[in-house]
Short mmCIF file of C-alpha atoms in Angstrom, two decimals:
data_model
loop_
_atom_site.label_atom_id
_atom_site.label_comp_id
_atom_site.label_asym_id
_atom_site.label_seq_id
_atom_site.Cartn_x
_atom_site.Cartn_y
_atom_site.Cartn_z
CA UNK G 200 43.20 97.04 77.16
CA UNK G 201 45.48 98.33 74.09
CA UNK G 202 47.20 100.74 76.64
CA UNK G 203 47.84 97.89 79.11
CA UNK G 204 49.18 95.47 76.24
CA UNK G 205 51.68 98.40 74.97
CA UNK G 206 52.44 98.83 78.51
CA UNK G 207 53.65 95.03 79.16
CA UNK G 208 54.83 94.82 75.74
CA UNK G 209 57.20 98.14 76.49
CA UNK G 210 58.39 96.87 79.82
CA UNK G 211 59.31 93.31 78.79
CA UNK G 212 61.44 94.80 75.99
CA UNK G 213 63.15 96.90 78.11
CA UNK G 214 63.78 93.90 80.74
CA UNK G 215 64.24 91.54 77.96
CA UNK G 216 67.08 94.07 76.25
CA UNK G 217 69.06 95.03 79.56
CA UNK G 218 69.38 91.36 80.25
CA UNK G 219 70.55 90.31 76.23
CA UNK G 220 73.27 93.30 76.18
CA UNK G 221 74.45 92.46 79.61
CA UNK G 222 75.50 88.52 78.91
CA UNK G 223 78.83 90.15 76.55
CA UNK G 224 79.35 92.10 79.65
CA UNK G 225 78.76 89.31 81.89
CA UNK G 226 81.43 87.21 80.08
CA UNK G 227 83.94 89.65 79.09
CA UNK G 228 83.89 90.00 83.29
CA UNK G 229 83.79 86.16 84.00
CA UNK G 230 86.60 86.04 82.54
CA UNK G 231 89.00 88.61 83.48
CA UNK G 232 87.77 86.99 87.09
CA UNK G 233 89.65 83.69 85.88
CA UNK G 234 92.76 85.34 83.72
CA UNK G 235 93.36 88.12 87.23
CA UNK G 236 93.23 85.06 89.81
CA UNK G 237 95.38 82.70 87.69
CA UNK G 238 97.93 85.19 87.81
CA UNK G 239 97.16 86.50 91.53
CA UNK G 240 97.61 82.43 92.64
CA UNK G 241 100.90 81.91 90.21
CA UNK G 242 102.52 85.11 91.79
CA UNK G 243 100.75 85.15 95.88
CA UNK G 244 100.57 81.37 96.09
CA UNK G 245 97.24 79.09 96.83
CA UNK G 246 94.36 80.34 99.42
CA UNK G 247 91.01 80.07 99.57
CA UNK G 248 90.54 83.85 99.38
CA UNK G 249 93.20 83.68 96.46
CA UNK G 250 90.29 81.44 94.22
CA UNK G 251 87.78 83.55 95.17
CA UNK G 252 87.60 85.47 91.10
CA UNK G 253 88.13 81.87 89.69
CA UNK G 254 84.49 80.95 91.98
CA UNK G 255 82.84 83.93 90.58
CA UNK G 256 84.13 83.67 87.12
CA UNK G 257 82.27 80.14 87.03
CA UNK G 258 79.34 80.94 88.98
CA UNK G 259 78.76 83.70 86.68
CA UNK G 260 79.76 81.39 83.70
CA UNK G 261 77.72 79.02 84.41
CA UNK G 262 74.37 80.73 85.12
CA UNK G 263 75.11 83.30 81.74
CA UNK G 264 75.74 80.00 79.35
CA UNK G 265 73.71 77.09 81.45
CA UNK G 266 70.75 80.09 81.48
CA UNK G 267 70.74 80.47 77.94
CA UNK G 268 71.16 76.53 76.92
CA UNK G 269 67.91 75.89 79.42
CA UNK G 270 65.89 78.84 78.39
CA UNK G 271 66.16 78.32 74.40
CA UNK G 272 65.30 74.16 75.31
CA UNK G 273 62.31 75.29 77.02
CA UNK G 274 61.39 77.89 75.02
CA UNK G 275 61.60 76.05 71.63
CA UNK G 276 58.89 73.92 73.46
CA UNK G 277 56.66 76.09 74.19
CA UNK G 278 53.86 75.02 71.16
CA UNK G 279 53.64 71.39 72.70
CA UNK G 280 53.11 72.61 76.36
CA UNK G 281 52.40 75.94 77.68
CA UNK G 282 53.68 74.84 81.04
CA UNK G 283 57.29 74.34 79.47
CA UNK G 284 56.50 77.98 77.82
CA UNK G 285 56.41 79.28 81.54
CA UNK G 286 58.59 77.03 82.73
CA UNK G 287 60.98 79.03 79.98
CA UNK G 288 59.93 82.25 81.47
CA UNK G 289 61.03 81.78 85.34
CA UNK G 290 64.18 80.09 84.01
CA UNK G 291 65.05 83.62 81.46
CA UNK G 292 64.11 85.24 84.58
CA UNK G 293 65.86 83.74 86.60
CA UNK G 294 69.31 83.67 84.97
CA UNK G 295 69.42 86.81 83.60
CA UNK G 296 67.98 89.25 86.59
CA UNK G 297 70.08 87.31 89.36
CA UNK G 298 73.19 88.13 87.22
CA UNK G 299 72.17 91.41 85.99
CA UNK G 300 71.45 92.16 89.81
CA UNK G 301 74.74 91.31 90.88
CA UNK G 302 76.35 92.94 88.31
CA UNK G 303 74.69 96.13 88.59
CA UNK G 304 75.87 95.91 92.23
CA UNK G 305 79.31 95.17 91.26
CA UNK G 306 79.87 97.93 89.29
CA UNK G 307 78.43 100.68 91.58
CA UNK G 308 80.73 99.13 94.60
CA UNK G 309 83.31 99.66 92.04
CA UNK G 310 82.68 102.94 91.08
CA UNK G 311 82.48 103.73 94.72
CA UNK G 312 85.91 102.29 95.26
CA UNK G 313 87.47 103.98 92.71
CA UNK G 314 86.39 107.68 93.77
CA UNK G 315 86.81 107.39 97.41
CA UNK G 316 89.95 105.96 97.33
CA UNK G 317 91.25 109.10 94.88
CA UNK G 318 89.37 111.18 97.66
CA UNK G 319 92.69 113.45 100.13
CA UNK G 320 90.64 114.54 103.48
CA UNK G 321 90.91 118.22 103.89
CA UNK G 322 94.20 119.17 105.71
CA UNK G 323 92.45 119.95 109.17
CA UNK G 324 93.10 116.49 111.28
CA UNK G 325 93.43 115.77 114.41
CA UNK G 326 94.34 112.17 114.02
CA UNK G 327 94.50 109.16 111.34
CA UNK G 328 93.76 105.86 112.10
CA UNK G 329 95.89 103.68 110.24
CA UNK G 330 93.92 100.29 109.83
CA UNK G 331 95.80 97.07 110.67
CA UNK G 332 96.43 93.99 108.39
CA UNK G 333 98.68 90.84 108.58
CA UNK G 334 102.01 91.36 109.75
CA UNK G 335 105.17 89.30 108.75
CA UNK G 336 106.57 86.72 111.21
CA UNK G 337 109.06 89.00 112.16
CA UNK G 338 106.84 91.45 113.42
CA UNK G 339 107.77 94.01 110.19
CA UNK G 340 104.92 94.87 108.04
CA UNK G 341 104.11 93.47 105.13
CA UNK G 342 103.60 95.24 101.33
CA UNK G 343 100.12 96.05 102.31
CA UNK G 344 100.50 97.53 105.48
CA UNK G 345 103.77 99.15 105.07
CA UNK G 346 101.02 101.11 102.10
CA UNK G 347 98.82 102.07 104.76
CA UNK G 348 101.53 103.72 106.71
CA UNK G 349 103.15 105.47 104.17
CA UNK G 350 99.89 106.97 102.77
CA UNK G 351 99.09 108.36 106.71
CA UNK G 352 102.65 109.45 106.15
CA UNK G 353 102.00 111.39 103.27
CA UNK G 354 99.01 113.07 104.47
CA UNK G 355 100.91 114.12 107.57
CA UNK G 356 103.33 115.99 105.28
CA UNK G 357 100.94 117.08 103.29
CA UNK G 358 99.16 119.05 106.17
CA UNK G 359 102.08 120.21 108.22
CA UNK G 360 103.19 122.09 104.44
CA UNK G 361 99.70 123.51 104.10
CA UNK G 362 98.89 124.34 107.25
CA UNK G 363 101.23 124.20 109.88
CA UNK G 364 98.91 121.76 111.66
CA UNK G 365 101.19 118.19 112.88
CA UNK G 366 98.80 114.77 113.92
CA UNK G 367 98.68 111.95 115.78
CA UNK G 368 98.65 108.54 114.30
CA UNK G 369 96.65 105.89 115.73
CA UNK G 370 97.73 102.72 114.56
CA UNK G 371 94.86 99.79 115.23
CA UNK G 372 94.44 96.46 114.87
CA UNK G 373 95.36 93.26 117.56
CA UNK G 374 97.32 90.04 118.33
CA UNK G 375 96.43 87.32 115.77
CA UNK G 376 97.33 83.71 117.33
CA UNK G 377 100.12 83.61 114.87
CA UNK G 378 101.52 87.29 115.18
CA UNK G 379 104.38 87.89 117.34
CA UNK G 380 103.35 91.29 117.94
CA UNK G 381 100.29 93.07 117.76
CA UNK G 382 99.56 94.44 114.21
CA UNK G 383 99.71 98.19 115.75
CA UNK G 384 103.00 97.80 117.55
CA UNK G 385 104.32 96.86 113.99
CA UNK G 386 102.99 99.88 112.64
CA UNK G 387 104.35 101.81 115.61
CA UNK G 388 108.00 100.35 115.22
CA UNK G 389 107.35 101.67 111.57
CA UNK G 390 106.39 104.82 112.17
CA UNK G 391 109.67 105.36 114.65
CA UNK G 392 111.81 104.34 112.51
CA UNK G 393 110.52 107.39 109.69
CA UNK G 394 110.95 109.46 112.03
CA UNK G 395 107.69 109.78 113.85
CA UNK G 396 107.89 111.25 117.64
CA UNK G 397 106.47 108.50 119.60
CA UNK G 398 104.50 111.45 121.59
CA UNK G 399 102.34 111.93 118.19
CA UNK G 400 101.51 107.75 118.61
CA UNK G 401 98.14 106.89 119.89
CA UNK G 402 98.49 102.68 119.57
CA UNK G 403 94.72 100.81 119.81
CA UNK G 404 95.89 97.32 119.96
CA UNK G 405 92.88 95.21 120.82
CA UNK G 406 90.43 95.15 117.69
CA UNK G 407 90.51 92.33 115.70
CA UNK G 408 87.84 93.22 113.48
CA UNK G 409 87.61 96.73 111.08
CA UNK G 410 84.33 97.57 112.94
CA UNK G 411 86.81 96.91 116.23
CA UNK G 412 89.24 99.07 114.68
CA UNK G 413 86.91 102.06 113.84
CA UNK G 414 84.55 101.89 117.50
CA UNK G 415 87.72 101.19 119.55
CA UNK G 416 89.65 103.73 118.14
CA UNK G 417 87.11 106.27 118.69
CA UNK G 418 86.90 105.23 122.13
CA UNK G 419 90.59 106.18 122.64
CA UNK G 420 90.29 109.31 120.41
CA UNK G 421 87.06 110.59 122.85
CA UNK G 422 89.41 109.91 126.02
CA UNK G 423 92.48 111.79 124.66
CA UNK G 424 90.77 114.73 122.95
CA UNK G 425 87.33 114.54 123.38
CA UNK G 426 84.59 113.93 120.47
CA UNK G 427 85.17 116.93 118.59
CA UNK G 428 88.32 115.75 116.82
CA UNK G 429 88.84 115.64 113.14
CA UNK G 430 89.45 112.55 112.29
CA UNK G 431 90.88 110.50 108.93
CA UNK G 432 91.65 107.00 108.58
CA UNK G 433 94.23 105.12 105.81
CA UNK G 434 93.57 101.86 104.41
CA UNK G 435 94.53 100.10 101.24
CA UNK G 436 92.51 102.08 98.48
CA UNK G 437 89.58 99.05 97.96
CA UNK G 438 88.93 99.04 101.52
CA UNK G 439 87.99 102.55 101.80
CA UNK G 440 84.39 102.68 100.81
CA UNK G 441 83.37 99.58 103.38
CA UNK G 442 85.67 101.38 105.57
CA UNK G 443 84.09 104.66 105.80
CA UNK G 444 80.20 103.11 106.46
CA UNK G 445 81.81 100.80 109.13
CA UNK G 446 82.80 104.15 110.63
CA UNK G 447 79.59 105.92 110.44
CA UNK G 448 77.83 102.66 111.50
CA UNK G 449 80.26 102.68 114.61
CA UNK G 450 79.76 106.16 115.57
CA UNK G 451 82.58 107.64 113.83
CA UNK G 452 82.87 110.80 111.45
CA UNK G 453 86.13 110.13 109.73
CA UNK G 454 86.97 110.63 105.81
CA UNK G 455 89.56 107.85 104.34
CA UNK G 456 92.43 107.97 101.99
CA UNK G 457 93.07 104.44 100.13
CA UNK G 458 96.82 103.37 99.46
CA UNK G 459 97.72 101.40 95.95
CA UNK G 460 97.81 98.01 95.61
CA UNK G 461 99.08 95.48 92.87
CA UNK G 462 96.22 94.79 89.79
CA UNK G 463 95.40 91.65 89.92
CA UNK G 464 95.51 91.64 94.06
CA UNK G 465 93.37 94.29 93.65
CA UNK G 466 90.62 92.29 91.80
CA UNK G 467 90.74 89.70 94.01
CA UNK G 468 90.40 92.44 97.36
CA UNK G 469 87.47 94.04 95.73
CA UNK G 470 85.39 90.69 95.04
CA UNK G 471 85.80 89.80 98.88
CA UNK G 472 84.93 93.97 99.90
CA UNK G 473 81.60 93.31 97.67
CA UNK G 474 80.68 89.93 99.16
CA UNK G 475 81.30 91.66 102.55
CA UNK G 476 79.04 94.50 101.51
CA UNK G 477 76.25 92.74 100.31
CA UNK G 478 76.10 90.28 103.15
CA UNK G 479 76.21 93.41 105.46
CA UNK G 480 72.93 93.94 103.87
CA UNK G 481 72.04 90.30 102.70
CA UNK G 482 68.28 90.84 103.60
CA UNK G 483 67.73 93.65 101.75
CA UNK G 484 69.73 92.55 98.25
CA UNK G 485 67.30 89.34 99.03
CA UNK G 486 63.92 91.29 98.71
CA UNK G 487 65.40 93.04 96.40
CA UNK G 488 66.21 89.92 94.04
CA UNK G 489 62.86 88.22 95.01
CA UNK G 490 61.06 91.34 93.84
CA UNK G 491 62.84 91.77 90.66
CA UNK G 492 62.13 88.43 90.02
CA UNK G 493 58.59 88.71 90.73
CA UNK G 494 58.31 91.32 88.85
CA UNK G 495 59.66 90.02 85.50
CA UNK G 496 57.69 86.91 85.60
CA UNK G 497 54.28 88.38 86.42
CA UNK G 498 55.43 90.71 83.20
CA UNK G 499 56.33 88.12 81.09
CA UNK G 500 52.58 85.80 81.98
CA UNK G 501 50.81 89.26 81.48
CA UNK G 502 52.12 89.45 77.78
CA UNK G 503 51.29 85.71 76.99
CA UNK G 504 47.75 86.30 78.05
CA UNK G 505 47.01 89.71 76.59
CA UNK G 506 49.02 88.17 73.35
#
C-alpha cells in the first residue's frame, strides 16, 4: 500500500510537472503562430491555408488559458463536492495532455523537417523527381517551384563534379483546371532554358496528388530503366519528410533534398505538412490521446483515494 501510494504520488508529479512547464511553451508558440501568419497574410494576401497559424494560435490559446480558468474554478470547489473535485481532474486532464500531445508531435515533425531537408543524397542517381506545385498563369513557375528546380539543378552539378555521373530529371505533377499547362511542362520549359538536354527529361504529367507524383513516377522510372535505379526527389525543404514516407508508402526508395523557402511561409507550410501527417495516421494519434487521457485520470482518482 505505501509502495503503491509513492508510486501514484511519483507519476502524477511527473504528469502534473510536464503539463505546468509546457503552458510557457505552449504560449510563447501560440503566439509566434499569430505574429508569423499576420505577416505571411500582409505580404501573400488572404487564403484559407494563409489563416491556418492564426486557427492554431487560438485553438491552442484557448484550451492553455480557458483550461486553466476551468480547472482552478473546479478545483477551488472541490471541499463542497467531490464530484466538482473530479470533475476538476478530467478537465486538467484534458487541457493539458491534448495540448502537450500535440505539441510533443509538433516538435518531433519539426525536428524531422529540419534534418532531412539539410540531408544531400549521395552522388550516385539515376534520376530526381522534381515534385510539382502551382504554376503562374503564364505557364512560368512560380518562387516555389522555380526552388525545386534549381535545387535538382544543383545536385546535378554537384554529381557530374564528383563523379562524372549526368541524370535525368523527371519533372511531375498535372493539369490543374486553372493551369494553362501542366505543372511538369513548366518545369520542363525551365529546365531547357538552363540548359538542360531535353534527352535527360523524363516529364510525368498526370499526378495530381504527391502520392500520384511519387507511384506514377516510379511507374515511368521502372519502364525506362527498370527498378534498380537510384533515385532522389526535390521538394521545398518542409515537404521533404512527408515526402519521403509517401515514397516508401508508394513503393519507392528515393532520398529527398528540400529547397529554402521564406520564414514566415515556412511556418505556415509546416502547420499544414503536420495536420497532413497526423491525419495520415488520425486513428492511431486518437488511441493514442484517448489512452493518455485515460491514463492520467485513473492516476489522478487513484491518488484521491489512497490520499
Amino acid at each position: 500500500y505505501y509502495t503503491l501510494s509513492i508510486l501514484v504520488t511519483v507519476l502524477e508529479m511527473i504528469f502534473t510537472l510536464y503539463a505546468v512547464l509546457s503552458v510557457p511553451i505552449l504560449l510563447v508558440l501560440a503566439m509566434f503562430l499569430l505574429v508569423s501568419n499576420i505577416i505571411l497574410i500582409r505580404r501573400e494576401g488572404k487564403s484559407l491555408t494563409n489563416t491556418l497559424g492564426i486557427l492554431l494560435g487560438f485553438g491552442l490559446l484557448s484550451m492553455t488559458v480557458g483550461g486553466l480558468f476551468v480547472s482552478y474554478t473546479l478545483g477551488a470547489s472541490y471541499r463542497h463536492s467531490m464530484l466538482l473535485f473530479h470533475l476538476s481532474k478530467i478537465f486538467d486532464v484534458f487541457f493539458f495532455s491534448v495540448p502537450v500531445y500535440l505539441e510533443c508531435l509538433m516538435a518531433s515533425t519539426l525536428f524531422c523537417t529540419l534534418r532531412v531537408q539539410r540531408f544531400v543524397p549521395k552522388f550516385d542517381k539515376d534520376y530526381v523527381i522534381i515534385l510539382g506545385c502551382a504554376i503562374r498563369q503564364d505557364g512560368t513557375v512560380t518562387p516555389l517551384l522555380k526552388g525545386r528546380a534549381d535545387r535538382a539543378l544543383w545536385f546535378a552539378k554537384k554529381q557530374k563534379e564528383a563523379t562524372g555521373k549526368e541524370l535525368i530529371f523527371v519533372p511531375s505533377g498535372g493539369k490543374g483546371d486553372d493551369e494553362v499547362i501542366s505543372e511538369a511542362q513548366a518545369i520542363k520549359n525551365y529546365l531547357l532554358e538552363n540548359g538542360v538536354d531535353e534527352a535527360h527529361i523524363l516529364m510525368e504529367d498526370k499526378s495530381t496528388t504527391t502520392r500520384e507524383n511519387m507511384e506514377f513516377s516510379r511507374r515511368l522510372i521502372e519502364e525506362h530503366a527498370g527498378s534498380d535505379a537510384h533515385v532522389s526527389f526535390s521538394t521545398t525543404g518542409y515537404h521533404v519528410f512527408r515526402s519521403g514516407n509517401i515514397a516508401r508508402s508508394a513503393g519507392l526508395r528515393a532520398s529527398g533534398m528540400g529547397s529554402r523557402t521564406r520564414w514566415y511561409f515556412y511556418v505556415n507550410a509546416l502547420i499544414r505538412e503536420f495536420a497532413a501527417n497526423l491525419a495520415a495516421e488520425k486513428t492511431r494519434h486518437l488511441v493514442n490521446m484517448i489512452a493518455l487521457m485515460i491514463y492520467a485520470i485513473l492516476i489522478s482518482w487513484a491518488g484521491t483515494y489512497i490520499y
